Tab-separated table of C-alpha atoms and ligand atoms in Angstrom:
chain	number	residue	atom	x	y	z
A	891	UNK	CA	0.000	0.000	0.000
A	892	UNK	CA	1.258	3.481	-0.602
A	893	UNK	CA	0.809	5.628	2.481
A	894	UNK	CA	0.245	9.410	2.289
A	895	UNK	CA	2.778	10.128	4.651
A	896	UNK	CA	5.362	8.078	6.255
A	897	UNK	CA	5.587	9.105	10.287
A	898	UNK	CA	8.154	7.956	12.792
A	899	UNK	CA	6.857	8.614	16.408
A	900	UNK	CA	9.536	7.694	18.892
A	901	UNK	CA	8.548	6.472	22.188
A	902	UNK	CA	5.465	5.494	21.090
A	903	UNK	CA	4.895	2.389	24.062
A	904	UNK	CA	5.712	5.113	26.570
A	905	UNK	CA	2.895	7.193	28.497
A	906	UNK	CA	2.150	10.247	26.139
A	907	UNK	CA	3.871	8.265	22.429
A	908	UNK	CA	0.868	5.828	22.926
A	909	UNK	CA	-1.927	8.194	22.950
A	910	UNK	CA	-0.343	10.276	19.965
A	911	UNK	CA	0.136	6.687	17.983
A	912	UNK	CA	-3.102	6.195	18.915
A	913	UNK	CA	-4.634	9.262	17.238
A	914	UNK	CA	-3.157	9.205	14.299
A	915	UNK	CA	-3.403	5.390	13.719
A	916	UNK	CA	-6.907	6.377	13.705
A	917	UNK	CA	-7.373	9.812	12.869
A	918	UNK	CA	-5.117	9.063	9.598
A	919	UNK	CA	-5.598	5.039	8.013
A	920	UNK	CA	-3.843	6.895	5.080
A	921	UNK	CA	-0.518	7.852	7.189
A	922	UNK	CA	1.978	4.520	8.444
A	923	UNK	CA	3.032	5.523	11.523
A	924	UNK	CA	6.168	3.669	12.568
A	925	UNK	CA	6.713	3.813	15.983
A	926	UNK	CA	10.737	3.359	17.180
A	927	UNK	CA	10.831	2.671	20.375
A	928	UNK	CA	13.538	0.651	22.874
A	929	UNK	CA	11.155	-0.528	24.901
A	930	UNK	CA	12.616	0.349	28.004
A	931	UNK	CA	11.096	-0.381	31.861
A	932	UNK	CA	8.858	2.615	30.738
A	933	UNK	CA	7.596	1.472	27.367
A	934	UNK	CA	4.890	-1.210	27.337
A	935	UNK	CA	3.727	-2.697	24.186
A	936	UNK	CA	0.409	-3.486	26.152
A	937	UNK	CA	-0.416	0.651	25.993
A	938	UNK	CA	-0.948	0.098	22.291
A	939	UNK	CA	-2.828	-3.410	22.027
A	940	UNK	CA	-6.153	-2.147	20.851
A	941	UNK	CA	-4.053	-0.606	17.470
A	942	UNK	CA	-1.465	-3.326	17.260
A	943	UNK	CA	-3.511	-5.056	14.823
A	944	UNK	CA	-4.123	-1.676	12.179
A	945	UNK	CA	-2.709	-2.018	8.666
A	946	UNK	CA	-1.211	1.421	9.072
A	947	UNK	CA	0.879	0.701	12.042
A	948	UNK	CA	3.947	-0.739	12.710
A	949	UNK	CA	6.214	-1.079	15.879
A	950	UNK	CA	10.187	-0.880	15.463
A	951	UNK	CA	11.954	-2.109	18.733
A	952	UNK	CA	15.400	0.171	18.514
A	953	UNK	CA	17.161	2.964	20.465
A	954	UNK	CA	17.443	6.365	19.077
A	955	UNK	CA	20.860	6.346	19.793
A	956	UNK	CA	22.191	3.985	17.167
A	957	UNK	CA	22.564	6.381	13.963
A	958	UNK	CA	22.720	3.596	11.837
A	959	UNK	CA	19.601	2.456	12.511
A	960	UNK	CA	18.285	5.297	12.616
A	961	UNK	CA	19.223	6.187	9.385
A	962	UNK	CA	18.688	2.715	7.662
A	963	UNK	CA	15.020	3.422	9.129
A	964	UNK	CA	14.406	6.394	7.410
A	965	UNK	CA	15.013	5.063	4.109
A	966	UNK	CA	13.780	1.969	4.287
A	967	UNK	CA	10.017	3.471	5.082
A	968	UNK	CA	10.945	6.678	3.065
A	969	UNK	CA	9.881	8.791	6.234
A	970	UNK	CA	9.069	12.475	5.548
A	971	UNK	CA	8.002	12.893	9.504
A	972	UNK	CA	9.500	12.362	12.649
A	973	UNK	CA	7.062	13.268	16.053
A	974	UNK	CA	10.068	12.626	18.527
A	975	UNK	CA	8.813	11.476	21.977
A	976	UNK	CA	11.304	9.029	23.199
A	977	UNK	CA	13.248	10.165	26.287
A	978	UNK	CA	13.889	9.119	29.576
A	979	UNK	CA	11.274	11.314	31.519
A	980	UNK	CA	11.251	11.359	35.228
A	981	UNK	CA	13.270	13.789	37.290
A	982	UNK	CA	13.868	11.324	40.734
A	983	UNK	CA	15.567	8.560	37.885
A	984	UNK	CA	17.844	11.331	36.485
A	985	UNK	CA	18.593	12.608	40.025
A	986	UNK	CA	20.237	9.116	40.222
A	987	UNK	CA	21.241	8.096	36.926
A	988	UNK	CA	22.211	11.223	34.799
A	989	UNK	CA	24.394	9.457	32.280
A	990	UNK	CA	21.641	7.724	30.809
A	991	UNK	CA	19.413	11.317	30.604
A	992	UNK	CA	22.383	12.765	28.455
A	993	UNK	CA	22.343	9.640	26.566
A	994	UNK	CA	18.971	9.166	25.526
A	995	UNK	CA	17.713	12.557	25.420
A	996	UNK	CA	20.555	14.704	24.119
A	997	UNK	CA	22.918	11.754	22.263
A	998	UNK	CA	19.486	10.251	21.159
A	999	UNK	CA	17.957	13.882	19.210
A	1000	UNK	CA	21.391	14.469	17.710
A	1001	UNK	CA	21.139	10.823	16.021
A	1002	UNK	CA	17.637	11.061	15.002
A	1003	UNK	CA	18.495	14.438	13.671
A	1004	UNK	CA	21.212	13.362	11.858
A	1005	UNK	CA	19.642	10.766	10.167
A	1006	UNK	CA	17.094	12.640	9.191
A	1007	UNK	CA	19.177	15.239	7.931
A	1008	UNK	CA	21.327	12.689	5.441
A	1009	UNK	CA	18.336	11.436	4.538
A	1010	UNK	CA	16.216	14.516	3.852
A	1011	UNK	CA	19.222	16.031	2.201
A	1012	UNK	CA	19.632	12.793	0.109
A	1013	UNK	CA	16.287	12.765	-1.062
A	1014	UNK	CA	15.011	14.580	-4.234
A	1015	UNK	CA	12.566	16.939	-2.950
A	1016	UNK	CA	15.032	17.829	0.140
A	1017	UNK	CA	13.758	19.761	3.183
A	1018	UNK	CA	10.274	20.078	1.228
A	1019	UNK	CA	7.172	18.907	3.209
A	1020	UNK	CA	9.042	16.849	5.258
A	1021	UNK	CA	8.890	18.247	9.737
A	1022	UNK	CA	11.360	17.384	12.247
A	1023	UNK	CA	8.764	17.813	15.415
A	1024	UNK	CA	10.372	17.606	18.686
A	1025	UNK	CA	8.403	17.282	21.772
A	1026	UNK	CA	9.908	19.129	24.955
A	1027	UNK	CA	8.678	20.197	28.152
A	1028	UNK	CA	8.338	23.063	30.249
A	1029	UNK	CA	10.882	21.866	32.644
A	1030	UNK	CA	13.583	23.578	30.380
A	1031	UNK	CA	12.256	27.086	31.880
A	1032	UNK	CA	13.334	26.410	35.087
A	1033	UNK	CA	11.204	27.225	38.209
A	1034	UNK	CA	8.956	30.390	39.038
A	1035	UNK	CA	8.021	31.605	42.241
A	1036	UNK	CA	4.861	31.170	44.357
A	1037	UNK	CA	4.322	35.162	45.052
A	1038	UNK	CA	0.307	33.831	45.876
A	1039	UNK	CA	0.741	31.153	47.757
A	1040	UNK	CA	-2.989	31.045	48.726
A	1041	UNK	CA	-4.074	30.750	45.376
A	1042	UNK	CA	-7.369	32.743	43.881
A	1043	UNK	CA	-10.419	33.237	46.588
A	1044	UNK	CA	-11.288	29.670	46.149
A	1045	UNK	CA	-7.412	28.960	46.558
A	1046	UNK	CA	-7.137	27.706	43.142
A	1047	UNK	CA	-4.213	28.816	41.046
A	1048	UNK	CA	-2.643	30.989	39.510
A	1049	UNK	CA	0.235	30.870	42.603
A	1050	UNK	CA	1.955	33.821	40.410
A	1051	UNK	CA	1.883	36.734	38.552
A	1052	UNK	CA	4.701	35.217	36.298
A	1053	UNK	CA	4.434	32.346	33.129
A	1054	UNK	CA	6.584	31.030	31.218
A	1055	UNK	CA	6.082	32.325	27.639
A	1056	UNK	CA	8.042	30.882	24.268
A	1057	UNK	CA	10.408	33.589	24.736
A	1058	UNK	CA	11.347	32.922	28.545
A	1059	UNK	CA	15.034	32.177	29.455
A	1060	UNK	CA	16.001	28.819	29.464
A	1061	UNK	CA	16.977	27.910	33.078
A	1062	UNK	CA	16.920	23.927	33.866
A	1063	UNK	CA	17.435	22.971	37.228
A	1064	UNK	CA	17.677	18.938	37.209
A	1065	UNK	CA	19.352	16.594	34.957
A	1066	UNK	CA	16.254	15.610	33.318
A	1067	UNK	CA	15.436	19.448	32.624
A	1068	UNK	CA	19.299	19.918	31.390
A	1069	UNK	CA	19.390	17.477	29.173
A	1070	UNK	CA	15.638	18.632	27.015
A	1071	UNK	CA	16.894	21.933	27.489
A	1072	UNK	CA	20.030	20.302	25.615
A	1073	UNK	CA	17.684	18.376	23.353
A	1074	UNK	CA	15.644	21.233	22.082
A	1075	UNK	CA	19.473	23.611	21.283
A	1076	UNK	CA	19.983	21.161	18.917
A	1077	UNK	CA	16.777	20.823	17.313
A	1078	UNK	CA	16.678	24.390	16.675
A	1079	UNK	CA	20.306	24.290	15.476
A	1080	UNK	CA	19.534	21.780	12.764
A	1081	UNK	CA	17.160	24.534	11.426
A	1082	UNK	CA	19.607	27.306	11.716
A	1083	UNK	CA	22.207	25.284	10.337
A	1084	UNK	CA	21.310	22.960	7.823
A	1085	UNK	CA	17.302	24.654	7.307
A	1086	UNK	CA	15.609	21.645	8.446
A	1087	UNK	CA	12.159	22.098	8.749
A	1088	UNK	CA	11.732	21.803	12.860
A	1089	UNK	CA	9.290	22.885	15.128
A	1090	UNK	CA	9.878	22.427	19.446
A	1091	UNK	CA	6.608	22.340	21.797
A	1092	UNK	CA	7.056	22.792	25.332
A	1093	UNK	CA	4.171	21.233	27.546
A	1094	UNK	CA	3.434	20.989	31.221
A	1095	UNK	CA	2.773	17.806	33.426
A	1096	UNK	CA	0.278	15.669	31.637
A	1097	UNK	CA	-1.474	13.266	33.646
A	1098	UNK	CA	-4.042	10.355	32.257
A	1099	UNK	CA	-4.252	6.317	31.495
A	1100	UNK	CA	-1.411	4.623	31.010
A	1101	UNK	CA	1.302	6.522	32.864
A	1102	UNK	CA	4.078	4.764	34.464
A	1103	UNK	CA	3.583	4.574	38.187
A	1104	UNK	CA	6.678	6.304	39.229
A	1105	UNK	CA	4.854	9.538	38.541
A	1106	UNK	CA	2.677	11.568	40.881
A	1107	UNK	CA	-0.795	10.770	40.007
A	1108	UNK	CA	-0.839	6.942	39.147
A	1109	UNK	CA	2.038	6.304	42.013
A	1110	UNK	CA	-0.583	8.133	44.450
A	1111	UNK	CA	-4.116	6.115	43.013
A	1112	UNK	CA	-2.274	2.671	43.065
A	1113	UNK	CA	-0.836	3.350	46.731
A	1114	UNK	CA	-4.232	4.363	48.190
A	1115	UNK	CA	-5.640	1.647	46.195
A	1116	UNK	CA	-3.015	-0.812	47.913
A	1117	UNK	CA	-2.988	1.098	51.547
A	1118	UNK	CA	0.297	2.435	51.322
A	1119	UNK	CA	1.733	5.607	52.317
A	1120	UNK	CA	1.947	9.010	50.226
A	1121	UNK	CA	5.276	9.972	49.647
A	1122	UNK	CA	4.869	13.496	49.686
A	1123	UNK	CA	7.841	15.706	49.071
A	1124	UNK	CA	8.808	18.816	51.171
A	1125	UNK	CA	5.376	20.428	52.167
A	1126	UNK	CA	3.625	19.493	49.582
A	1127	UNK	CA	3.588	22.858	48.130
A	1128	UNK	CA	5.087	22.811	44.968
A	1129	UNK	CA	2.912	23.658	42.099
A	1130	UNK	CA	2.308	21.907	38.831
A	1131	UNK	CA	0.165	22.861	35.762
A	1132	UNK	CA	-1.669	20.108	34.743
A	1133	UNK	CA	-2.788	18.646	30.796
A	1134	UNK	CA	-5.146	15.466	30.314
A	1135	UNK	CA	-2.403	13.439	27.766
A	1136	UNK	CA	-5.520	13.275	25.563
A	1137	UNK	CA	-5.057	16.933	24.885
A	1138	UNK	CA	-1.680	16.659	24.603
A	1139	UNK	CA	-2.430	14.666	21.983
A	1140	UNK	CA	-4.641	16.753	20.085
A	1141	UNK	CA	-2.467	19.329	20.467
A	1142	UNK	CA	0.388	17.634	18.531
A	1143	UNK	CA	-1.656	16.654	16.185
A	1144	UNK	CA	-2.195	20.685	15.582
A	1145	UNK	CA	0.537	21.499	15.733
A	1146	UNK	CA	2.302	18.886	13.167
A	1147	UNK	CA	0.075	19.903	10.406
A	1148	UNK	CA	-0.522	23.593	10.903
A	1149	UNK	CA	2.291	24.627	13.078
A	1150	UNK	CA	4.941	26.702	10.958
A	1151	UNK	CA	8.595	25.777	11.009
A	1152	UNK	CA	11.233	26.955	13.135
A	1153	UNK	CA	8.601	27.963	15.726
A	1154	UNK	CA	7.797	27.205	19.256
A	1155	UNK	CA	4.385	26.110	21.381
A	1156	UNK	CA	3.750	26.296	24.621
A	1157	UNK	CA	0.753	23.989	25.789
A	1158	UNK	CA	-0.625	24.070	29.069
A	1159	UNK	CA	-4.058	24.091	31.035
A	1160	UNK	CA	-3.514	27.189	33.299
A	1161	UNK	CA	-4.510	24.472	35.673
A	1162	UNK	CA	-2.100	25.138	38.275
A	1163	UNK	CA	-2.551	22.585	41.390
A	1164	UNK	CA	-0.162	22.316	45.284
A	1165	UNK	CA	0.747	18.614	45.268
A	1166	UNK	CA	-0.853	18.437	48.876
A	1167	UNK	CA	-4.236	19.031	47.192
A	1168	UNK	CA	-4.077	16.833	43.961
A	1169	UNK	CA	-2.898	14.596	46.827
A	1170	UNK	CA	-6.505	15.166	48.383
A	1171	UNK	CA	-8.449	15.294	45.198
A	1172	UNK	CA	-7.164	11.990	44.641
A	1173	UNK	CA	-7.973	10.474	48.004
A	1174	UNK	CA	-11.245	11.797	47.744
A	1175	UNK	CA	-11.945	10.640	44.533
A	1176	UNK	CA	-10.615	6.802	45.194
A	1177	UNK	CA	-12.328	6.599	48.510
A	1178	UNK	CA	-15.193	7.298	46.599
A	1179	UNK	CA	-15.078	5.334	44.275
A	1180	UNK	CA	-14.242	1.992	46.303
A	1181	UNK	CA	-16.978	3.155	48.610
A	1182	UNK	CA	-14.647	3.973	51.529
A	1183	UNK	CA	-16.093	7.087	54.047
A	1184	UNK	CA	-15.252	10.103	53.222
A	1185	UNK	CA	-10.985	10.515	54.196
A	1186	UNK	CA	-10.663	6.848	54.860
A	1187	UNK	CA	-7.136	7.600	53.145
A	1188	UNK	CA	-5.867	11.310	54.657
A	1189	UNK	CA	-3.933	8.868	57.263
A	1190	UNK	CA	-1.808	7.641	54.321
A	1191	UNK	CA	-0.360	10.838	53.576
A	1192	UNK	CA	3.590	10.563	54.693
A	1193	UNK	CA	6.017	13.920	54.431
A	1194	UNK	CA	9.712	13.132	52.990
A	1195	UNK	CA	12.499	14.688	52.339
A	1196	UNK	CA	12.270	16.338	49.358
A	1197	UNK	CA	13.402	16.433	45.964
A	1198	UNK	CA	16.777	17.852	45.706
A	1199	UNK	CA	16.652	20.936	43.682
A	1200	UNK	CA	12.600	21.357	43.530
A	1201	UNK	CA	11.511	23.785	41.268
A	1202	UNK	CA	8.774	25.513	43.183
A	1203	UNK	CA	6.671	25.970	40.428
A	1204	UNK	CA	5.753	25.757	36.891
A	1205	UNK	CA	3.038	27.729	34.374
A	1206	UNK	CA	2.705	27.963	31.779
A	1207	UNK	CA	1.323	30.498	28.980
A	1208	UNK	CA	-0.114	28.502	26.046
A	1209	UNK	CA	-1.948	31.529	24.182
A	1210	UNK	CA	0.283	31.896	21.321
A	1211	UNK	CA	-1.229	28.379	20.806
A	1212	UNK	CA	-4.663	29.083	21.086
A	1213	UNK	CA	-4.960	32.407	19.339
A	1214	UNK	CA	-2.707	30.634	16.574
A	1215	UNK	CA	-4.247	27.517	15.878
A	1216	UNK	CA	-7.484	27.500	17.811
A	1217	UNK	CA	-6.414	24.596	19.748
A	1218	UNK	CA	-7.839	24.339	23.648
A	1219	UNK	CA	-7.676	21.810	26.181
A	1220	UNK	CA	-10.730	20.094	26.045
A	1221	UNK	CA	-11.171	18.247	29.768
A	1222	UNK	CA	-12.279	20.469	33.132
A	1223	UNK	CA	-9.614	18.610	35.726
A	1224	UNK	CA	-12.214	17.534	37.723
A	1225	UNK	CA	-13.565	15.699	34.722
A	1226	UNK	CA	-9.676	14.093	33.783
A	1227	UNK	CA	-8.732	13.079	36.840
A	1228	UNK	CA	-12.421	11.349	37.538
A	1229	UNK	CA	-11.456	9.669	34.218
A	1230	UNK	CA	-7.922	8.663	35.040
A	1231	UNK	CA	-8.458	7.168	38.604
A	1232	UNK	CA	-11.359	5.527	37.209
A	1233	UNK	CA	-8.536	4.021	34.129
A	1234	UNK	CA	-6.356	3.001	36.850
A	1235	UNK	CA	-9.035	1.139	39.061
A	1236	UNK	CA	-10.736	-0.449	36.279
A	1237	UNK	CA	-7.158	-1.424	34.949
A	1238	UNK	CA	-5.544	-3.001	38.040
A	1239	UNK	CA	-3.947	-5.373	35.367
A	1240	UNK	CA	-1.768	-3.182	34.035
A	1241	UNK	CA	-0.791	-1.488	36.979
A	1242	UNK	CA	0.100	-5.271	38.461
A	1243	UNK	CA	2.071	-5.931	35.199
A	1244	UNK	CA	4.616	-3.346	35.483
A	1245	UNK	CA	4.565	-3.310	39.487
A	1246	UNK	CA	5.297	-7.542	39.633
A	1247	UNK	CA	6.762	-9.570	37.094
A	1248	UNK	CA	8.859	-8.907	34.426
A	1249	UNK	CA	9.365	-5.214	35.208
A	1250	UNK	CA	9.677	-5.866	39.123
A	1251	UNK	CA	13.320	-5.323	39.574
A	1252	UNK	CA	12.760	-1.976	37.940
A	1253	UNK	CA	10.165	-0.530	39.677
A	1254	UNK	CA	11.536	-2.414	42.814
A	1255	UNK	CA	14.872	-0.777	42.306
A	1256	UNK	CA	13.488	2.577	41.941
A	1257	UNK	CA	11.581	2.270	45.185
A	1258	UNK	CA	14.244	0.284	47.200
A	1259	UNK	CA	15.591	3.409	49.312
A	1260	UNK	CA	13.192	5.281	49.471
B	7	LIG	P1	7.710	7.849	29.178
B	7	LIG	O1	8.880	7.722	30.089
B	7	LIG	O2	6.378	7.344	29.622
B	7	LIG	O3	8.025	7.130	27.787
B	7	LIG	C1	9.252	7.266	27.130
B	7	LIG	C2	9.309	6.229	26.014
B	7	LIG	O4	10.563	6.392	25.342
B	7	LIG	C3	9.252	4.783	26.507
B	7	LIG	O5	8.366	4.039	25.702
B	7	LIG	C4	10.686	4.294	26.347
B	7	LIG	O6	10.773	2.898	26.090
B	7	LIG	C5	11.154	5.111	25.148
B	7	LIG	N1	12.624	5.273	25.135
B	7	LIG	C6	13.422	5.659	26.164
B	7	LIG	N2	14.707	5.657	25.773
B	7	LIG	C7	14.721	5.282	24.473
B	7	LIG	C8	15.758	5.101	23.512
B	7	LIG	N3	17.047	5.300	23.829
B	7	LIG	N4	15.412	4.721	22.255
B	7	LIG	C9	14.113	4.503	21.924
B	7	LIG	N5	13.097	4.638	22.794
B	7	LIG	C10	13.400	5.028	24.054
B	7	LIG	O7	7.657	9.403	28.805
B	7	LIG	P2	6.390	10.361	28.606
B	7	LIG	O8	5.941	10.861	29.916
B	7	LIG	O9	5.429	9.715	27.683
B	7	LIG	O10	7.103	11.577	27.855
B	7	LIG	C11	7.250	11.567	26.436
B	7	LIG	C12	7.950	12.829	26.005
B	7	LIG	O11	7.204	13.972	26.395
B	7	LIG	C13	9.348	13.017	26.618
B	7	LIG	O12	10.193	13.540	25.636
B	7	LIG	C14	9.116	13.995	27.750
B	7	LIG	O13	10.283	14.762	27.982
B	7	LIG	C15	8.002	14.848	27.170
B	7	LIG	N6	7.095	15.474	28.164
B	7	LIG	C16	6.510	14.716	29.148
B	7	LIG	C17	5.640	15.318	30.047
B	7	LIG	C18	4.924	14.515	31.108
B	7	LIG	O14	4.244	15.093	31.959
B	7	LIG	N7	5.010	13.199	31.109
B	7	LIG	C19	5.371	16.686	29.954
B	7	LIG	C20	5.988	17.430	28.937
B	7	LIG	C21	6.847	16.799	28.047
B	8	LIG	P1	6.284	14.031	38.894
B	8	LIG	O1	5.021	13.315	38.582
B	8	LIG	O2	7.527	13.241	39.128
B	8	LIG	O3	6.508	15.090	37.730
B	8	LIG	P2	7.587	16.326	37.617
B	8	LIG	O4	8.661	16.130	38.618
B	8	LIG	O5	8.088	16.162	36.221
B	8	LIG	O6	6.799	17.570	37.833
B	8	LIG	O7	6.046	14.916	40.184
B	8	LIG	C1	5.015	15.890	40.242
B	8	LIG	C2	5.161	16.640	41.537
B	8	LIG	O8	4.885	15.740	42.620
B	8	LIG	C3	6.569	17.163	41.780
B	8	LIG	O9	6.489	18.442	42.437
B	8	LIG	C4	7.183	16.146	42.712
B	8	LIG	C5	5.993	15.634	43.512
B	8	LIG	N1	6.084	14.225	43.944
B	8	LIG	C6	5.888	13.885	45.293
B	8	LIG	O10	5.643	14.756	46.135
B	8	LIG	N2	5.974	12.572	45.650
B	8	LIG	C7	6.234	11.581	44.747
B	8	LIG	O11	6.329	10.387	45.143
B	8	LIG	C8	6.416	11.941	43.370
B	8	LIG	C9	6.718	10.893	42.341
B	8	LIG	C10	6.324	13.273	43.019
C-alpha cells in the first residue's frame, strides 16, 4: 500500500507516544506511523494493544541512539516525519542516573536528527514537506516563584503573577530538565544550520491512562488503592500545571500539520494545582469510588524529604497556541482526573504488570531506598 505520509513517532509504548500513535493510527488510516521505540522499563507494548492489529501501524523495537539504525530506518520506510517522543522522563531517575538522561535525550535527538538530515538532504525533494517535530517540556524554563501562595479566593491557582512564555530564558534545574533543554538547542540548530524544517513544543505535566507509576498521580491512586503511604515531598507545596495526555495529543496533532517551522508552542491548562491538594483530590476521589467514608485515606499521607533541587513551580502560557491555531484543552480537571483514577481502578492489570513480574526489579529498584 502506498501511504500518504510516512511518520516515525519515537517512544510510542511510553505514556504520552501511545496516545499520539493512537490518534493518528486512527485519525489518519492513510498515514503509516512507525513507531521506534527501545522498549525500556517505561515502554509497554500493552499501551498500544487495541491498534497493534491496524494495517497502518507498525512497531520498530530500537534505540534512538544507534545512527545507523536510525538512518537505515528512514530510508527503508521513506519517512518524511519524525514526532520525537522518546526520552527518559522522570526527574527522581535522572537525580540518580544522569548518564543515561544525556544519553537518551541529548545523544538520542542528535542521532535522530542526523539521520534525518542525510536522509532529507539525500532525497530529491530535500527539506520540502518533510517536519522534524520535537516534543519538549516546560521543565527547560526552570522554576517560578509562588508570590500567591494562597491561590485565587477559592485557593485555586494561579500561585503567580509570572508564566513562562516561548520567549522565557532557558533555566533547567535537574538533569532531566538539562538534558531537554540540551535536546531542544539542537533541534533548533539543525534549522539554523542545515534549514531543516523543525518545530519544538514545550508542555506541562500531563497526567491520564497509562502513565508509568513512578509519577505523581498513578504512584498516588495505586498506593491508596493498595494502603500504602503518600510519599509526599517537602510540604507538599510545589505547584504543577496540569494537561489530560488526551489533549496533549490533540495538540500535537495541531501542531504537526498547521504549526509553521522553526517555531515554538507552549501547551498548558492554566490548571495550576499544590501537590498536597491533587494529593486530596485523589484520596477523595478513590475513597469514593471503592466506597470507603469520606478521608478513609488522609492517614496515608507521609512527608519526605524532598526532591533535591525542587523547582517551586511551573506555568505555563499557552496563548500563542490558542490564538494561533485554535487549539484548547478540552477536559475540566475535575472531569480528567475522575477519568484517570477511574482508568487506573478499572485497569488493576496493568498497573500489576509493570509493578510484579517482568518489570519488578525496575520498579523495585526505583523504590528500594526510598
Ligand atoms: P515515558 O517515560 O512514559 O516514555 C518514554 C518512552 O521512550 C518509553 O516508551 C521508552 O521505552 C522510550 N525510550 C526511552 N529511551 C529510548 C531510547 N534510547 N530509544 C528509543 N526509545 C526510548 O515518557 P512520557 O511521559 O510519555 O514523555 C514523552 C515525552 O514527552 C518526553 O520527551 C518527555 O520529555 C516529554 N514530556 C513529558 C511530560 C509529562 O508530563 N510526562 C510533559 C511534557 C513533556
Ligand atoms: P512528577 O510526577 O515526578 O513530575 P515532575 O517532577 O516532572 O513535575 O512529580 C510531580 C510533583 O509531585 C513534583 O512536584 C514532585 C511531587 N512528587 C511527590 O511529592 N511525591 C512523589 O512520590 C512523586 C513521584 C512526586
Amino acid at each position: 500500500m502506498n501511504f500518504k505520509r510516512n511518520i516515525i513517532v519515537t517512544g510510542g509504548a511510553g505514556f504520552i507516544g501511545s496516545h499520539v500513535v493512537r490518534l493518528f493510527v486512527r485519525k489518519y488510516p492513510d498515514y503509516r506511523i512507525i513507531n521506534v521505540d527501545k522498549l525500556t522499563y517505561a515502554g509497554n507494548l500493552a499501551n498500544l494493544a487495541d491498534i497493534e492489529a491496524c494495517p497502518n501501524y507498525l512497531f520498530v523495537k530500537a534505540d534512538i541512539v544507534d545512527f545507523d539504525r536510525m538512518l537505515a530506518l528512514m530510508q527503508e520506510y521513506s519517512v518524511d516525519g519524525v514526532i520525537h517522543l522518546a526520552a527518559e522522563s522522570h526527574v527522581d531517575r535522572s537525580i540518580k542516573d544522569p548518564f543515561t538522561f544525556a544519553r537518551t535525550n541529548v545523544m538520542g535527538t542528535l542521532s535522530l536528527l542526523q539521520a534525518a538530515k542525510v536522509h532529507w538532504e539525500s532525497s530529491p525533494a530535500k527539506y520540502e514537506d518533510k517536519l522534524f517535530y520535537h516534543i519538549s517540556t516546560d521543565e527547560v524554563y526552570g522554576a517560578l516563584e509562588l508570590t500567591r501562595p494562597e491561590g485565587d479566593a477559592d485557593g485555586r491557582g494561579p500561585y503567580g503573577e509570572e508564566f513562562f512564555v516561548e520567549t522565557t530564558k532557558y533555566n533547567p534545574h535537574s538533569p532531566y530538565s538539562a538534558s531537554k533543554a540540551s535536546s531542544d538547542h539542537f533541534v533548533r540548530a539543525f534549522h539554523d544550520t542545515y534549514g531543516m524544517p523543525t518545530i519544538v513544543t514545550n508542555c506541562s505535566n500531563n497526567y491520564g491512562p497509562y502513565q508509568f507509576p513512578e509519577k505523581l498521580i498513578p504512584l498516588f491512586i495505586n498506593n491508596i488503592r493498595h494502603r500504602r503511604p503518600l510519599p509526599v515531598y517537602g510540604r507538599g507545596e510545589n505547584v504543577r500545571d496540569w494537561l489530560y495526555v488526551e489533549d496533549h495529543a490533540r495538540a500535537i496533532d495541531t501542531i504537526f500539520h498547521r504549526g509553521k517551522v522553526a517555531e515554538t508552542y507552549n501547551i498548558g491548562g492554566f490548571n495550576e494545582w499544590k501537590n498536597i491538594d491533587i494529593v486530596k483530590v485523589l484520596i477523595r476521589t478513590v475513597d469514593r469510588l471503592l466506597g470507603n467514608p469520606e478521608g478513609a485515606s488522609l492517614d496515608l499521607i507521609t512527608y519526605v524529604t524532598d526532591r533535591a533541587g525542587h523547582d517551586m513551580r511551573y506555568a505555563i502560557d499557552s496563548r500563542k497556541l490558542q490564538r494561533e491555531l485554535g487549539w484548547e484543552p478540552s477536559l475540566q480537571f475535575e472531569e480528567g482526573i475522575e477519568k484517570t483514577v477511574r482508568w487506573y481502578l478499572d485497569n488493576q492489570s496493568w498497573l500489576d504488570n509493570i509493578t510484579s513480574g517482568a518489570y519488578e526489579n525496575y520498579y523495585n529498584d526505583m523504590y528500594a531506598n526510598r
